[in-house]
Amino acid sequence: MGHLFTKYKQHVKVVQNNRRGAVHISNKARLKHGF
């Protein structure tokens, strides 16, 4: 159970990082298109 929990925490970290990256990319795209 403890192992599963650490895996889940790692997964959450990755998801948060991906979300931050996606926001960063969309901000870049917005700047490019001038919205």
Coordinates of N, CA and C in Angstrom, one line a residue:
M1 N 0.8 -1.2 0.0 CA 0.0 0.0 0.0 C 0.9 1.3 0.0
G2 N 1.9 1.3 0.8 CA 2.8 2.4 0.9 C 3.4 2.7 -0.5
H3 N 3.8 1.6 -1.2 CA 4.4 1.7 -2.5 C 3.5 2.3 -3.5
L4 N 2.2 1.8 -3.4 CA 1.2 2.4 -4.3 C 1.0 3.9 -4.1
F5 N 1.0 4.3 -2.8 CA 0.8 5.7 -2.5 C 1.9 6.6 -3.1
T6 N 3.2 6.1 -2.9 CA 4.3 6.9 -3.4 C 4.2 7.0 -5.0
K7 N 3.8 5.9 -5.6 CA 3.6 5.9 -7.0 C 2.5 7.0 -7.4
Y8 N 1.5 7.0 -6.7 CA 0.4 7.9 -7.0 C 0.9 9.3 -6.8
K9 N 1.7 9.6 -5.7 CA 2.2 10.9 -5.5 C 3.1 11.4 -6.7
Q10 N 3.9 10.4 -7.1 CA 4.8 10.7 -8.3 C 3.9 11.1 -9.5
H11 N 2.8 10.3 -9.7 CA 1.9 10.5 -10.8 C 1.3 11.9 -10.8
V12 N 0.9 12.3 -9.6 CA 0.3 13.6 -9.4 C 1.3 14.7 -9.7
K13 N 2.5 14.5 -9.3 CA 3.6 15.5 -9.6 C 3.7 15.6 -11.1
V14 N 3.8 14.5 -11.8 CA 3.9 14.6 -13.3 C 2.8 15.3 -13.9
V15 N 1.6 15.0 -13.5 CA 0.4 15.6 -14.0 C 0.4 17.1 -13.8
Q16 N 0.8 17.5 -12.6 CA 0.9 19.0 -12.3 C 2.0 19.6 -13.3
N17 N 3.1 18.9 -13.4 CA 4.2 19.5 -14.3 C 3.6 19.6 -15.7
N18 N 2.9 18.5 -16.2 CA 2.4 18.6 -17.6 C 1.4 19.7 -17.7
R19 N 0.6 19.9 -16.7 CA -0.4 21.0 -16.8 C 0.3 22.3 -16.9
R20 N 1.4 22.5 -16.1 CA 2.1 23.8 -16.1 C 2.7 23.9 -17.5
G21 N 3.3 22.9 -18.0 CA 3.9 22.9 -19.3 C 2.8 23.3 -20.4
A22 N 1.6 22.7 -20.3 CA 0.6 23.0 -21.2 C 0.2 24.4 -21.2
V23 N 0.1 25.0 -20.0 CA -0.3 26.4 -19.8 C 0.8 27.3 -20.4
H24 N 2.0 26.9 -20.2 CA 3.1 27.7 -20.7 C 3.1 27.7 -22.2
I25 N 2.8 26.5 -22.8 CA 2.7 26.4 -24.3 C 1.6 27.2 -24.8
S26 N 0.4 27.2 -24.2 CA -0.8 27.9 -24.7 C -0.5 29.4 -24.5
N27 N 0.2 29.8 -23.5 CA 0.6 31.2 -23.4 C 1.5 31.7 -24.5
K28 N 2.4 30.8 -24.9 CA 3.3 31.1 -26.0 C 2.5 31.2 -27.3
A29 N 1.6 30.3 -27.5 CA 0.7 30.3 -28.7 C -0.1 31.6 -28.7
R30 N -0.6 32.0 -27.6 CA -1.4 33.2 -27.5 C -0.6 34.4 -27.9
L31 N 0.7 34.5 -27.4 CA 1.5 35.6 -27.7 C 1.8 35.6 -29.2
K32 N 2.0 34.4 -29.8 CA 2.2 34.3 -31.2 C 1.1 34.8 -32.0
H33 N -0.1 34.4 -31.7 CA -1.3 34.8 -32.4 C -1.9 36.1 -32.0
G34 N -1.4 36.7 -30.9 CA -1.8 38.0 -30.5 C -3.2 38.1 -29.9
F35 N -3.6 37.0 -29.3 CA -4.9 37.1 -28.6 C -4.8 37.8 -27.3

